[in-house]
Amino acid sequence: MFENSPFYHQALAQLNSVEDKIDLPKGVFERLRVPKRTITVSIPVRMDNGETKMFLGTRVQHSLTSGPGKGGLRYSPHVEAGEVTALAMLMSWKCALVNLPFGGAKGGINCDPAKMSLGENERLTRRFTQEITPFIGPNTDVMAPDMGTNEQTMAWIYDTYSTMTGVNCPQIITGKPVAVFGTLGRRTATGFGVVYCIEEAAKECGLKLTNSTAVVQGFGNVGSVTAQALHDRGAKVIGIADVSGNYIRPSGFNVPAMIAHMEKHRTLEGFENIAADKVTKEQFFAQQCDIMVPAAMEMQINGEVARNLKCRILAEGANGPCTADADVHLRERKDIFLIPDILCNSGGVIVSYFEWVQGIQMYFWSAEEVDNKLQQLIRRAFLTTSQFAKRRGYDMRTAALCLGVFKVANEKHQRGLFP
Ligand code: NAD
């Protein structure tokens, strides 16, 4: 049950923290605490050895008030209902904060993609899509990649849904390969968005990115693109972590070489420059630096870790990397400029929105056009949030949550009890 999940309680604590700051009837917040709809499907898959294995797939549609649900699909052995519900809730606030015509949703399948063959992965994905088809649609719920899924997964979902409905429907899903109606700029969108937010925060802090120091946890899609973009701006990336360990190198890492290593070996393990500098997670987050980017997974920074942070900017590339306990400390730490997740990593859903629009119109944009529009939307959301924070005397997370939650709550309030 999702109610028992610590991550769900963390998301709930964030919602509760802004309830009294928003002048709307209490009943509307009751509705926001629980998802509108949760669909669980069983997925029988014929494995390569001839046996049939059962998997469970979940799609949580937290709110469909502002438009079709939008949110990733996660494949992980640890995925659970509370995590997916919390992530769906964050998607509602995120889409609202950046003013996208979407509600919030998220999905997950309990499986270990690293231990599955390509064929098994394809059969799992296609059967899940078939089971979930009555509940999704380009105007109902639009999925996207998340941890453990990728462009190929999205292509299979697009193909299965189109085959099932008999209509070519690329806008059923975003994060597709460019060759099958994907958009240019989607792969780099989240990491670039993180860095556009860091640029705005740096202006507010009087920090120059050239010769600044950065530490990035996670070297997957978000972490590696962020590290590369910071490196390209002259920042020295002195800390990188992935599932194989936490690595510090005060003279700075050769980020492009690490990306090349990752593409070949799937982890940083064995990269020639890093072996001597392996540290614990606590030491990693306590590293003195200008910019700290948690870009791996949720609940990485607890109260203790937050107290020991020595950065100027904390940019939440991951969803929910700070626990509620950490938030208490971060609110007191005026020396740290926090860019909250629903703003910081919104580049991915912004460009997903562009992909959806292009799919509906069958009219495709250049990479430059995508990037210009991404910058326009995310920089505007950053400024709106920071100006609101200053006007009200709020920290950045409270300001972002107030803006995001208010939009969804107000739409529910004005429309009535159905949506
Ligand atoms: P990914 O699977 O591509 O990469 C995850 C990275 O984290 C990998 O390098 C992995 O080795 C590392 N990692 C896993 N466990 C770790 C641990 N215990 N310590 C250190 N590193 C660890 O995933 P991603 O797409 O980059 O997503 C990362 C985070 O960003 C997630 O929270 C995701 O929900 C969020 N996010 C992703 C996108 C997107 O467009 N990909 C958009 C918004 C938010």
Coordinates of N, CA, C and O and ligand atoms in Angstrom, one line a residue, residues 7 72 74-75 83 87 91 94 106 144-149 186-191 194 216-225 240-246 262 266-268 281 284-285 294-300 316-321 341 344-349 352, ligand 1:
F7 N 8.8 7.6 1.1 CA 8.9 8.6 0.0 C 7.5 9.3 -0.2 O 7.5 10.5 -0.4
G72 N 7.0 9.6 -16.1 CA 7.9 8.5 -16.6 C 7.4 7.1 -16.3 O 6.4 6.9 -15.5
R74 N 9.1 3.6 -14.9 CA 10.3 3.1 -14.3 C 10.4 1.6 -14.2 O 9.4 1.0 -13.8
Y75 N 11.5 1.0 -14.6 CA 11.7 -0.5 -14.5 C 12.7 -0.6 -13.4 O 13.9 -0.2 -13.6
E83 N 6.4 4.8 -3.8 CA 7.4 5.6 -4.6 C 6.7 6.2 -5.9 O 6.9 7.4 -6.2
L87 N 6.1 10.1 -6.8 CA 6.6 10.7 -8.0 C 5.5 11.3 -8.9 O 5.7 12.3 -9.6
M91 N 5.1 15.2 -10.1 CA 4.8 15.5 -11.5 C 3.7 16.5 -11.7 O 3.7 17.4 -12.5
K94 N 5.2 19.8 -10.7 CA 6.2 20.2 -11.7 C 5.5 20.8 -13.0 O 5.9 21.9 -13.5
K106 N 2.8 8.7 -13.0 CA 4.1 8.0 -13.0 C 3.7 6.5 -13.0 O 2.7 6.1 -12.6
A144 N 6.6 8.4 -20.5 CA 8.0 8.8 -20.9 C 9.0 7.9 -20.2 O 8.7 7.2 -19.3
P145 N 10.3 8.0 -20.6 CA 11.3 7.1 -20.0 C 11.6 7.6 -18.6 O 11.4 8.8 -18.2
D146 N 12.0 6.7 -17.7 CA 12.6 7.0 -16.4 C 13.7 6.0 -16.1 O 14.1 5.3 -17.1
M147 N 14.0 5.8 -14.9 CA 15.1 4.8 -14.6 C 14.7 3.5 -15.1 O 13.6 3.0 -15.0
G148 N 15.7 2.9 -15.8 CA 15.5 1.5 -16.3 C 14.8 1.4 -17.7 O 14.7 0.3 -18.2
T149 N 14.3 2.5 -18.2 CA 13.6 2.5 -19.5 C 14.3 3.5 -20.4 O 15.0 4.4 -19.9
R186 N 15.7 15.9 -26.8 CA 15.1 15.3 -25.6 C 16.1 14.6 -24.7 O 16.0 14.7 -23.4
R187 N 17.1 13.9 -25.2 CA 18.1 13.2 -24.4 C 18.8 14.2 -23.5 O 19.1 13.8 -22.3
T188 N 19.1 15.4 -23.9 CA 19.9 16.3 -23.1 C 19.0 17.3 -22.3 O 19.6 18.1 -21.6
A189 N 17.7 17.2 -22.5 CA 16.8 18.2 -22.0 C 16.9 18.4 -20.5 O 17.0 19.5 -20.0
T190 N 16.9 17.3 -19.7 CA 16.9 17.4 -18.3 C 18.2 18.0 -17.8 O 18.2 19.0 -17.0
G191 N 19.3 17.5 -18.2 CA 20.6 18.0 -17.8 C 20.8 19.4 -18.2 O 21.3 20.2 -17.4
V194 N 18.9 21.6 -15.9 CA 19.5 21.7 -14.6 C 20.6 22.8 -14.7 O 20.6 23.7 -13.8
V216 N 28.7 15.9 -8.7 CA 27.5 15.4 -9.3 C 27.3 13.9 -8.8 O 28.1 13.1 -9.1
Q217 N 26.2 13.6 -8.2 CA 25.9 12.2 -7.8 C 25.0 11.6 -8.9 O 23.9 12.2 -9.1
G218 N 25.4 10.5 -9.5 CA 24.6 9.9 -10.6 C 25.2 10.3 -11.9 O 25.5 11.5 -12.1
F219 N 25.5 9.3 -12.7 CA 26.2 9.6 -14.0 C 25.4 8.9 -15.1 O 25.9 8.4 -16.1
G220 N 24.0 8.9 -15.0 CA 23.2 8.4 -16.0 C 22.8 9.5 -16.9 O 23.5 10.5 -17.1
N221 N 21.5 9.5 -17.4 CA 21.1 10.5 -18.3 C 21.2 11.9 -17.7 O 21.9 12.8 -18.3
V222 N 20.7 12.2 -16.5 CA 20.7 13.5 -16.0 C 22.1 13.9 -15.5 O 22.6 15.0 -15.9
G223 N 22.8 13.0 -14.8 CA 24.1 13.4 -14.2 C 25.1 13.6 -15.2 O 25.9 14.5 -15.1
S224 N 25.2 12.7 -16.2 CA 26.3 12.8 -17.2 C 26.1 14.1 -18.1 O 27.1 14.8 -18.4
V225 N 24.9 14.4 -18.5 CA 24.7 15.6 -19.3 C 24.9 16.8 -18.5 O 25.5 17.8 -19.0
I240 N 32.2 12.8 -8.7 CA 31.2 12.1 -9.5 C 30.9 10.8 -8.8 O 31.8 10.1 -8.3
A241 N 29.6 10.4 -8.7 CA 29.3 9.1 -8.1 C 28.3 8.4 -9.0 O 27.5 9.0 -9.7
D242 N 28.4 7.1 -9.0 CA 27.4 6.3 -9.6 C 27.2 5.0 -8.8 O 27.7 5.0 -7.6
V243 N 26.5 4.1 -9.3 CA 26.2 2.9 -8.5 C 27.4 2.1 -8.0 O 27.4 1.5 -7.0
S244 N 28.6 2.3 -8.7 CA 29.8 1.6 -8.4 C 30.6 2.3 -7.3 O 31.5 1.7 -6.7
G245 N 30.3 3.6 -6.9 CA 31.0 4.2 -5.9 C 31.0 5.8 -6.0 O 30.4 6.3 -6.9
N246 N 31.6 6.4 -5.0 CA 31.7 7.9 -5.0 C 33.1 8.3 -5.2 O 34.0 7.9 -4.4
M262 N 31.7 5.2 -19.7 CA 30.3 4.8 -19.3 C 29.6 4.1 -20.5 O 28.9 3.1 -20.3
R266 N 28.9 0.8 -18.9 CA 27.7 1.0 -18.2 C 27.9 1.5 -16.8 O 26.9 1.9 -16.1
T267 N 29.1 1.5 -16.2 CA 29.3 2.1 -14.9 C 30.7 2.8 -15.0 O 31.5 2.6 -15.9
L268 N 31.0 3.5 -13.9 CA 32.3 4.2 -13.8 C 33.4 3.3 -13.4 O 34.6 3.6 -13.5
K281 N 29.6 7.8 1.0 CA 28.6 8.8 0.5 C 28.6 10.0 1.4 O 28.4 11.1 0.8
F284 N 31.4 12.2 0.4 CA 31.1 12.7 -1.0 C 30.2 14.0 -0.9 O 30.5 15.1 -1.4
F285 N 29.1 13.9 -0.1 CA 28.2 15.1 0.0 C 28.8 16.2 0.9 O 28.4 17.3 0.8
P294 N 22.7 16.4 -6.8 CA 22.2 15.0 -6.6 C 21.4 14.7 -7.8 O 20.3 15.3 -8.1
A295 N 21.8 13.7 -8.6 CA 21.1 13.4 -9.9 C 21.0 11.9 -10.0 O 21.1 11.3 -11.1
A296 N 20.9 11.2 -8.9 CA 20.8 9.7 -9.0 C 19.4 9.2 -8.6 O 18.7 8.6 -9.5
M297 N 19.0 9.4 -7.4 CA 17.7 8.9 -7.0 C 17.1 9.6 -5.8 O 17.8 10.5 -5.2
E298 N 16.0 9.2 -5.3 CA 15.3 9.9 -4.2 C 16.0 9.6 -2.8 O 16.7 8.6 -2.7
M299 N 15.8 10.5 -1.9 CA 16.1 10.3 -0.5 C 17.6 10.1 -0.2 O 18.0 9.2 0.6
Q300 N 18.5 10.8 -0.9 CA 19.9 10.6 -0.7 C 20.5 11.5 0.3 O 21.5 11.3 0.9
E316 N 18.8 20.2 -7.4 CA 18.2 18.8 -7.4 C 17.8 18.3 -8.8 O 16.7 18.5 -9.2
G317 N 18.8 17.6 -9.4 CA 18.6 17.0 -10.7 C 17.7 15.8 -10.5 O 16.8 15.5 -11.4
A318 N 17.8 15.0 -9.4 CA 16.9 13.8 -9.2 C 15.6 14.3 -8.6 O 15.4 15.5 -8.2
N319 N 14.6 13.4 -8.6 CA 13.3 13.7 -8.0 C 13.4 13.3 -6.5 O 13.8 12.2 -6.2
G320 N 13.1 14.2 -5.6 CA 13.0 14.0 -4.2 C 14.3 13.5 -3.6 O 14.3 12.6 -2.7
P321 N 15.5 14.1 -3.9 CA 16.7 13.6 -3.3 C 16.9 14.0 -1.8 O 17.7 13.4 -1.1
D341 N 13.7 20.3 -6.9 CA 13.5 19.3 -8.0 C 12.5 19.7 -9.0 O 12.7 19.6 -10.2
C344 N 14.2 22.3 -11.0 CA 15.5 22.0 -11.5 C 15.5 21.0 -12.6 O 16.2 21.1 -13.6
N345 N 14.7 19.9 -12.4 CA 14.8 18.8 -13.4 C 13.6 18.9 -14.4 O 13.3 17.9 -15.1
S346 N 12.9 20.1 -14.5 CA 11.7 20.2 -15.3 C 12.0 20.2 -16.8 O 11.1 20.2 -17.7
G347 N 13.3 20.3 -17.2 CA 13.7 20.4 -18.6 C 13.2 19.2 -19.4 O 12.8 19.3 -20.5
G348 N 13.2 18.0 -18.7 CA 12.8 16.8 -19.3 C 11.3 16.8 -19.7 O 11.0 16.5 -20.9
V349 N 10.5 17.2 -18.8 CA 9.0 17.3 -19.1 C 8.7 18.4 -20.1 O 7.8 18.3 -20.9
S352 N 9.5 17.0 -23.4 CA 8.5 16.0 -23.6 C 7.2 16.7 -24.1 O 6.6 16.2 -25.1
Ligands
NAD1 P1 19.7 6.8 -15.0 O1 19.2 5.4 -14.7 O2 20.0 7.2 -16.4 O3 20.9 7.1 -14.0 C1 20.9 7.0 -12.7 C2 22.4 7.1 -12.2 O4 22.4 7.0 -10.8 C3 23.3 6.0 -12.7 O5 24.6 6.5 -13.0 C4 23.4 5.1 -11.5 O6 24.7 4.3 -11.5 C5 23.4 6.1 -10.4 N1 23.1 5.5 -9.1 C6 22.1 4.6 -8.8 N2 22.1 4.4 -7.5 C7 23.1 5.1 -6.9 C8 23.6 5.3 -5.6 N3 23.1 4.6 -4.6 N4 24.6 6.2 -5.4 C9 25.2 6.9 -6.5 N5 24.7 6.8 -7.7 C10 23.7 5.9 -7.9 O7 18.5 7.8 -14.4 P2 18.3 9.3 -14.9 O8 17.3 9.3 -16.0 O9 19.5 10.0 -15.0 O10 17.5 9.8 -13.6 C11 18.2 10.2 -12.4 C12 17.2 10.9 -11.5 O11 16.7 12.1 -12.2 C13 16.0 10.1 -11.0 O12 15.6 10.6 -9.8 C14 14.9 10.5 -12.0 O13 13.6 10.3 -11.6 C15 15.2 12.0 -12.2 N6 14.8 12.6 -13.5 C16 15.1 12.1 -14.7 C17 14.7 12.7 -15.8 C18 15.1 12.3 -17.2 O14 14.8 13.0 -18.2 N7 15.9 11.2 -17.3 C19 13.8 13.9 -15.7 C20 13.5 14.3 -14.5 C21 14.0 13.7 -13.3

